[in-house]
mmCIF file of C-alpha atoms in Angstrom:
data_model
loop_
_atom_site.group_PDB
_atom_site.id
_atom_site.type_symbol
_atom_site.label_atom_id
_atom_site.label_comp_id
_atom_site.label_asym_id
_atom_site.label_seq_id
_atom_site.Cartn_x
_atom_site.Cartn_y
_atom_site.Cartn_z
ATOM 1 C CA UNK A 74 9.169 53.087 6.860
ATOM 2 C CA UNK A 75 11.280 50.556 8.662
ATOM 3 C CA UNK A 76 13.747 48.387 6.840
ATOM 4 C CA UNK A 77 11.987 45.160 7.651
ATOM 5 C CA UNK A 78 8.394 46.488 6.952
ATOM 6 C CA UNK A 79 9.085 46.831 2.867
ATOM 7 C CA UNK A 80 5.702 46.814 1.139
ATOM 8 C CA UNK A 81 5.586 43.570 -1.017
ATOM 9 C CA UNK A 82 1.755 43.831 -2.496
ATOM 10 C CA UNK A 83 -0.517 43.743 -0.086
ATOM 11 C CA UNK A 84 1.516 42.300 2.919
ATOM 12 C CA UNK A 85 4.347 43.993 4.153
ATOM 13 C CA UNK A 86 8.147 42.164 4.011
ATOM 14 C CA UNK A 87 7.560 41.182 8.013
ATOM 15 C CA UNK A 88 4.208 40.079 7.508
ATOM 16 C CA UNK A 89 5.025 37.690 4.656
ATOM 17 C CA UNK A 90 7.872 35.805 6.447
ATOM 18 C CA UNK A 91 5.311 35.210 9.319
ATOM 19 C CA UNK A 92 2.537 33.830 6.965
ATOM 20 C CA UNK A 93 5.538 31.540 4.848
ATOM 21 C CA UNK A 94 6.637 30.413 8.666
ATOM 22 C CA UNK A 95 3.144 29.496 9.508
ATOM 23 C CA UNK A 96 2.727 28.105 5.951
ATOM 24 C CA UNK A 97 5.839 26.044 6.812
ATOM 25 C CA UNK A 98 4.868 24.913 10.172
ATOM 26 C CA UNK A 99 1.687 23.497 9.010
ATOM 27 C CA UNK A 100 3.527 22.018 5.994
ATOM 28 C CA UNK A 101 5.928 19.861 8.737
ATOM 29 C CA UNK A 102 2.900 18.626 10.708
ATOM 30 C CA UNK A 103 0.782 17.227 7.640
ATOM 31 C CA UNK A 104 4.373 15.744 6.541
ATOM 32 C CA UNK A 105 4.569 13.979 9.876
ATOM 33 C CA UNK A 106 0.568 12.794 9.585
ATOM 34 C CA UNK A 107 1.550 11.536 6.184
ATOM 35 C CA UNK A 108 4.491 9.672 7.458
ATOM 36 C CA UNK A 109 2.350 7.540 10.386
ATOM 37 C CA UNK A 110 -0.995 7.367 7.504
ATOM 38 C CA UNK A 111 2.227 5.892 5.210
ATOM 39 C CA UNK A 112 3.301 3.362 8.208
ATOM 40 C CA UNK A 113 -0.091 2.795 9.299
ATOM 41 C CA UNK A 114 -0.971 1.798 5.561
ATOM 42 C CA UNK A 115 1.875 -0.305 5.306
ATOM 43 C CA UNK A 116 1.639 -2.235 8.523
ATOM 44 C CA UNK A 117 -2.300 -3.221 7.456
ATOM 45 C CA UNK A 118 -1.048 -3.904 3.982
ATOM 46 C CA UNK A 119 1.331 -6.406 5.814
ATOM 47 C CA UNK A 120 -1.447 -7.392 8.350
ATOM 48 C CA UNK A 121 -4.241 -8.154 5.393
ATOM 49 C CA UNK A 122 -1.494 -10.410 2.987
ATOM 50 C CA UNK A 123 -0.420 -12.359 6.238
ATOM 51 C CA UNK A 124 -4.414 -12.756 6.787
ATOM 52 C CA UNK A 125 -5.037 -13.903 3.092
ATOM 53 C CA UNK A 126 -1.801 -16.453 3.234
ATOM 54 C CA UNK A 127 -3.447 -18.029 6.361
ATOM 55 C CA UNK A 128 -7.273 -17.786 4.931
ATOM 56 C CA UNK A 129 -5.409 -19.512 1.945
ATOM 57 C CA UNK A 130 -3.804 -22.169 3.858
ATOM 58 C CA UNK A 131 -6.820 -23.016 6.118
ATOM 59 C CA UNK A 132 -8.420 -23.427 2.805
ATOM 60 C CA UNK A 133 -6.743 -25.082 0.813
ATOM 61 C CA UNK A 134 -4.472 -27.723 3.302
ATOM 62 C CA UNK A 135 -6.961 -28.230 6.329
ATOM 63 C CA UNK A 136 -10.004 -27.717 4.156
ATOM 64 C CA UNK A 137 -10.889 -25.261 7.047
ATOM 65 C CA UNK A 138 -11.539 -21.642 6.282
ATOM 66 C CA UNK A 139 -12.295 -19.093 9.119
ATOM 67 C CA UNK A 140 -15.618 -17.477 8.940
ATOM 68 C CA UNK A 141 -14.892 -14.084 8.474
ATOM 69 C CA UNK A 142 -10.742 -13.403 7.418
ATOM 70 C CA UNK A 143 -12.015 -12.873 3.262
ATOM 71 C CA UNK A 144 -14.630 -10.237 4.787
ATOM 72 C CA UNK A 145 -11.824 -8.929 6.961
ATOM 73 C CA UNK A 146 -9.314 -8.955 4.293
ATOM 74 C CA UNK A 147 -11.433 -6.961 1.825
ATOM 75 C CA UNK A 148 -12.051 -4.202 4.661
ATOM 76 C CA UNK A 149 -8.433 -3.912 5.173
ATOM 77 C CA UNK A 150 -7.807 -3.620 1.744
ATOM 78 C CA UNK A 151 -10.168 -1.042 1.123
ATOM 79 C CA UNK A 152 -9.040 1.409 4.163
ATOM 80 C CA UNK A 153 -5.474 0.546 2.777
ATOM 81 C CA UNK A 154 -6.371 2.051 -1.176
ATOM 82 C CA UNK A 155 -8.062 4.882 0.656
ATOM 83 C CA UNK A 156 -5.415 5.825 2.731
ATOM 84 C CA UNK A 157 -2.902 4.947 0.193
ATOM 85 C CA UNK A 158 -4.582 7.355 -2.277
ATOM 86 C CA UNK A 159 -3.888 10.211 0.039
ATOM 87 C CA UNK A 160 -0.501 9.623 0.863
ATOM 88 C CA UNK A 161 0.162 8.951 -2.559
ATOM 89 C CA UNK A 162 -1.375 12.656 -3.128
ATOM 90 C CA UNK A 163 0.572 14.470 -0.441
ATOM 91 C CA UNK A 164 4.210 12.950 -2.030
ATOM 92 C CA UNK A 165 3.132 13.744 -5.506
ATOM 93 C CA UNK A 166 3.465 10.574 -6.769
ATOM 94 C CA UNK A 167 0.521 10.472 -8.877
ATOM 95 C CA UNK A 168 0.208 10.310 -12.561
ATOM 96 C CA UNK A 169 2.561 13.214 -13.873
ATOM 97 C CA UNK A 170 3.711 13.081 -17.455
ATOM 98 C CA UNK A 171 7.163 14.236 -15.865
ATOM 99 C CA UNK A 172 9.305 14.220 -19.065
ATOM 100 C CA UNK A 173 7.170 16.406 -20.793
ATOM 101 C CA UNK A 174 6.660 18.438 -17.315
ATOM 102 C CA UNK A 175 9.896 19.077 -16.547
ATOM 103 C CA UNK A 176 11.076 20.892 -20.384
ATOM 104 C CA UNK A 177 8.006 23.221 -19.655
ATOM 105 C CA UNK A 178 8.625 26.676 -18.789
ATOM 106 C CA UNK A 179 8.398 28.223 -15.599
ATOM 107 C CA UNK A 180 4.669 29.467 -16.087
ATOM 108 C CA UNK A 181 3.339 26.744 -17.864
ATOM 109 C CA UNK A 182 4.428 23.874 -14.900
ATOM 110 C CA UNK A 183 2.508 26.448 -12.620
ATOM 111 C CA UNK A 184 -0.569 26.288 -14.497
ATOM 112 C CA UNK A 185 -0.174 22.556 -14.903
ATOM 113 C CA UNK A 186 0.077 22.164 -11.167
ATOM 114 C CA UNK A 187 -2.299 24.686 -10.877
ATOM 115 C CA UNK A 188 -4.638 22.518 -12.675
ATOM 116 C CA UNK A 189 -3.780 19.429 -11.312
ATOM 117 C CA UNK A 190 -4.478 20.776 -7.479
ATOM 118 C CA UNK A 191 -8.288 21.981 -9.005
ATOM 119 C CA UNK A 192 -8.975 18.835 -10.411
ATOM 120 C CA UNK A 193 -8.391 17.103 -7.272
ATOM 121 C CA UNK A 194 -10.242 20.023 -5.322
ATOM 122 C CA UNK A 195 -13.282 19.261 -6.893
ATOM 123 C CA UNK A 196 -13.719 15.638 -6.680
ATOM 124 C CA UNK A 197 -12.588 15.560 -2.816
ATOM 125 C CA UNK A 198 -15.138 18.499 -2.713
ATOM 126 C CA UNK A 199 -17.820 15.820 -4.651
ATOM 127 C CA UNK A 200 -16.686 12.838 -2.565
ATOM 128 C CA UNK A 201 -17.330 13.948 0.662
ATOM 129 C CA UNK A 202 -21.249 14.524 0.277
ATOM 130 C CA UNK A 203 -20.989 11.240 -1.847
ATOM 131 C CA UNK A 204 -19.351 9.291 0.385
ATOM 132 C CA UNK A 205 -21.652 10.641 3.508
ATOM 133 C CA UNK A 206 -24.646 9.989 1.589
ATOM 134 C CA UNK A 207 -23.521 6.305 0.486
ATOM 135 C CA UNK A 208 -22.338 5.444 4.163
ATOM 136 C CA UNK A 209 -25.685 6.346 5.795
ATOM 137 C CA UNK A 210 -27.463 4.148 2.733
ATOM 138 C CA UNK A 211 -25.220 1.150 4.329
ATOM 139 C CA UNK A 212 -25.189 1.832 7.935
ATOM 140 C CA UNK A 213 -28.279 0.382 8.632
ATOM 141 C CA UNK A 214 -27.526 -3.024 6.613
ATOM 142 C CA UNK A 215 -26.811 -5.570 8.882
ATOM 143 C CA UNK A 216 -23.667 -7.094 8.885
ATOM 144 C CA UNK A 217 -22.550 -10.303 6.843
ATOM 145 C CA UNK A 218 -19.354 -11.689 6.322
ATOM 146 C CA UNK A 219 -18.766 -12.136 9.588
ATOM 147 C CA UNK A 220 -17.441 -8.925 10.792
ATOM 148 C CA UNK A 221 -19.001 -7.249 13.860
ATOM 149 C CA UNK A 222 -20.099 -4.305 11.498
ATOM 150 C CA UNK A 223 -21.821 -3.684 8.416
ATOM 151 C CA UNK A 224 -20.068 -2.732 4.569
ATOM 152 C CA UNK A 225 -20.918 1.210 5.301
ATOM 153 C CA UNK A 226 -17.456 1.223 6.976
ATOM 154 C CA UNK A 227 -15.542 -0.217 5.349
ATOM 155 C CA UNK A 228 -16.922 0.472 1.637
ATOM 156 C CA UNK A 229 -18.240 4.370 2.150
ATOM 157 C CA UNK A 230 -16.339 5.559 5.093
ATOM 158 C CA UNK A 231 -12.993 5.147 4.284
ATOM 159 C CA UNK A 232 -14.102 7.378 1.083
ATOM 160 C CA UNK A 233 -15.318 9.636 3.844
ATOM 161 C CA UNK A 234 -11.594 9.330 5.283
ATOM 162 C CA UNK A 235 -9.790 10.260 2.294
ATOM 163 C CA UNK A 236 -11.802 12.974 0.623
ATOM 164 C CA UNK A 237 -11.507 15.081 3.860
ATOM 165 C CA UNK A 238 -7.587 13.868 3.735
ATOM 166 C CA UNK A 239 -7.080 14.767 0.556
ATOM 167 C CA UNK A 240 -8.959 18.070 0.096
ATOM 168 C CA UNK A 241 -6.769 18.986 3.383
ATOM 169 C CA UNK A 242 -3.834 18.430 1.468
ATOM 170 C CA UNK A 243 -4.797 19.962 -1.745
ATOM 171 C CA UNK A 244 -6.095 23.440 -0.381
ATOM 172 C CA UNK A 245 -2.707 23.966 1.745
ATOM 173 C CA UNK A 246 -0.713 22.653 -1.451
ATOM 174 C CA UNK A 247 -2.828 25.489 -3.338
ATOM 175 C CA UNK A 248 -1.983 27.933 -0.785
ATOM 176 C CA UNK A 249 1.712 27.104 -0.354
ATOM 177 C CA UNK A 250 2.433 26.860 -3.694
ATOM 178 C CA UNK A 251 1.113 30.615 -4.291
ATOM 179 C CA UNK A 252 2.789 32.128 -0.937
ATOM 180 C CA UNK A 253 5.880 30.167 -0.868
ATOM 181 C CA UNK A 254 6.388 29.952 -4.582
ATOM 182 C CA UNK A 255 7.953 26.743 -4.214
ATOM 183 C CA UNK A 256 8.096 24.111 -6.315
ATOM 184 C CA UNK A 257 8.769 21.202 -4.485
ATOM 185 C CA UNK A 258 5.359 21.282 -3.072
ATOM 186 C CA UNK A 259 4.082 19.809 -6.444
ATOM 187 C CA UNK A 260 6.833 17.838 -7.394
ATOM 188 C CA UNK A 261 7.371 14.375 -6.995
ATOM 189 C CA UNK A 262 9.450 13.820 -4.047
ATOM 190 C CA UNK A 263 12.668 12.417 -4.903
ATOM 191 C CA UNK A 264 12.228 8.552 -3.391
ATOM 192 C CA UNK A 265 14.038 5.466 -4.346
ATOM 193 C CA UNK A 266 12.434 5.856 -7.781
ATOM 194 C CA UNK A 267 14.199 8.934 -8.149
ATOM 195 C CA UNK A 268 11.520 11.113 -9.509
ATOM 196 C CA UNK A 269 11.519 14.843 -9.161
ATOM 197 C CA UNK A 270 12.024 17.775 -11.550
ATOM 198 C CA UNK A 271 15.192 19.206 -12.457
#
């Protein structure tokens, strides 16, 4: 047997640094979708307030409002939560009781995560037929509000959007977290607010 072809398990020493490679490539390029979902979120989140301030102003000082920006601003803001909810996912900053997390052992912040990850498996899983079925009850509403298209996109599909998102993120967060045995897959990443696990 060669020296780089150990048996570890099933998979053999060679075969296991390819798969945690792979598992590491594919980790980078849903970090660098995150990143433009994150800066795409943020410049709408931008785009919708600067909307509402004018809507507000048109209002309010000319006694003028434009048919259409409070329709607009609620899509935006909608597409914004969704997408927001995933990113939120892939950094780990949702709810996480981390003080009580982080004096767990070993094995019992695995099961935790563990848990967590199946959780969120099974309502992307329930979303996405959910979601499909509530977007094809709206597309053929006509639209009001004055946007060029109806509520089914802007109230079912972004649902659509971020149950396929998430449930992406969550299976190769499953499968990373077994084969790399890492934990700062399912930590918080350590951001301005400073949260991660010691």
């Amino acid at each position: 047997m060669q020296e780089d072809e150990c048996d570890v398990g099933t998979f053999t020493c060679t075969e296991r640094s390819i798969m945690k490679a792979g598992i590491r490539k594919i980790g980078a390029i849903l970090d660098c979708f995150n990143n433009a979902l994150e800066l795409l979120a943020g410049l709408s989140a931008f785009v919708m307030m600067a909307m509402l301030c004018f809507q507000v102003m048109m209002r309010y000082v000319f006694s003028n409002p434009i048919y259409g920006i409070d329709e607009a601003v609620i899509a935006i803001m909608v597409w914004v939560c969704a997408v927001g909810w995933a990113t939120v996912y892939w950094q780990n900053g949702h709810a996480i009781l981390e003080f009580i997390v982080k004096r767990m052992s070993q094995n019992a912040r695995r099961v935790i995560f563990h848990l967590t990850n199946a959780i969120v498996l099974l309502i992307s899983v329930l979303f996405v037929p959910a979601s499909c079925k509530l977007f094809k009850m709206q597309e053929h509403l006509r639209p009001i509000g004055g946007l060029p298209f109806g509520k089914a996109y802007y109230y079912a599909l972004p649902v659509v959007v971020m149950s396929i998102i998430v449930l992406i993120y969550c299976v190769y967060k499953t499968i990373a977290y077994i084969v790399l045995d890492d934990e700062s897959i399912v930590v918080p990443e350590a951001r301005e607010e400073g949260n991660i696990l010691d």
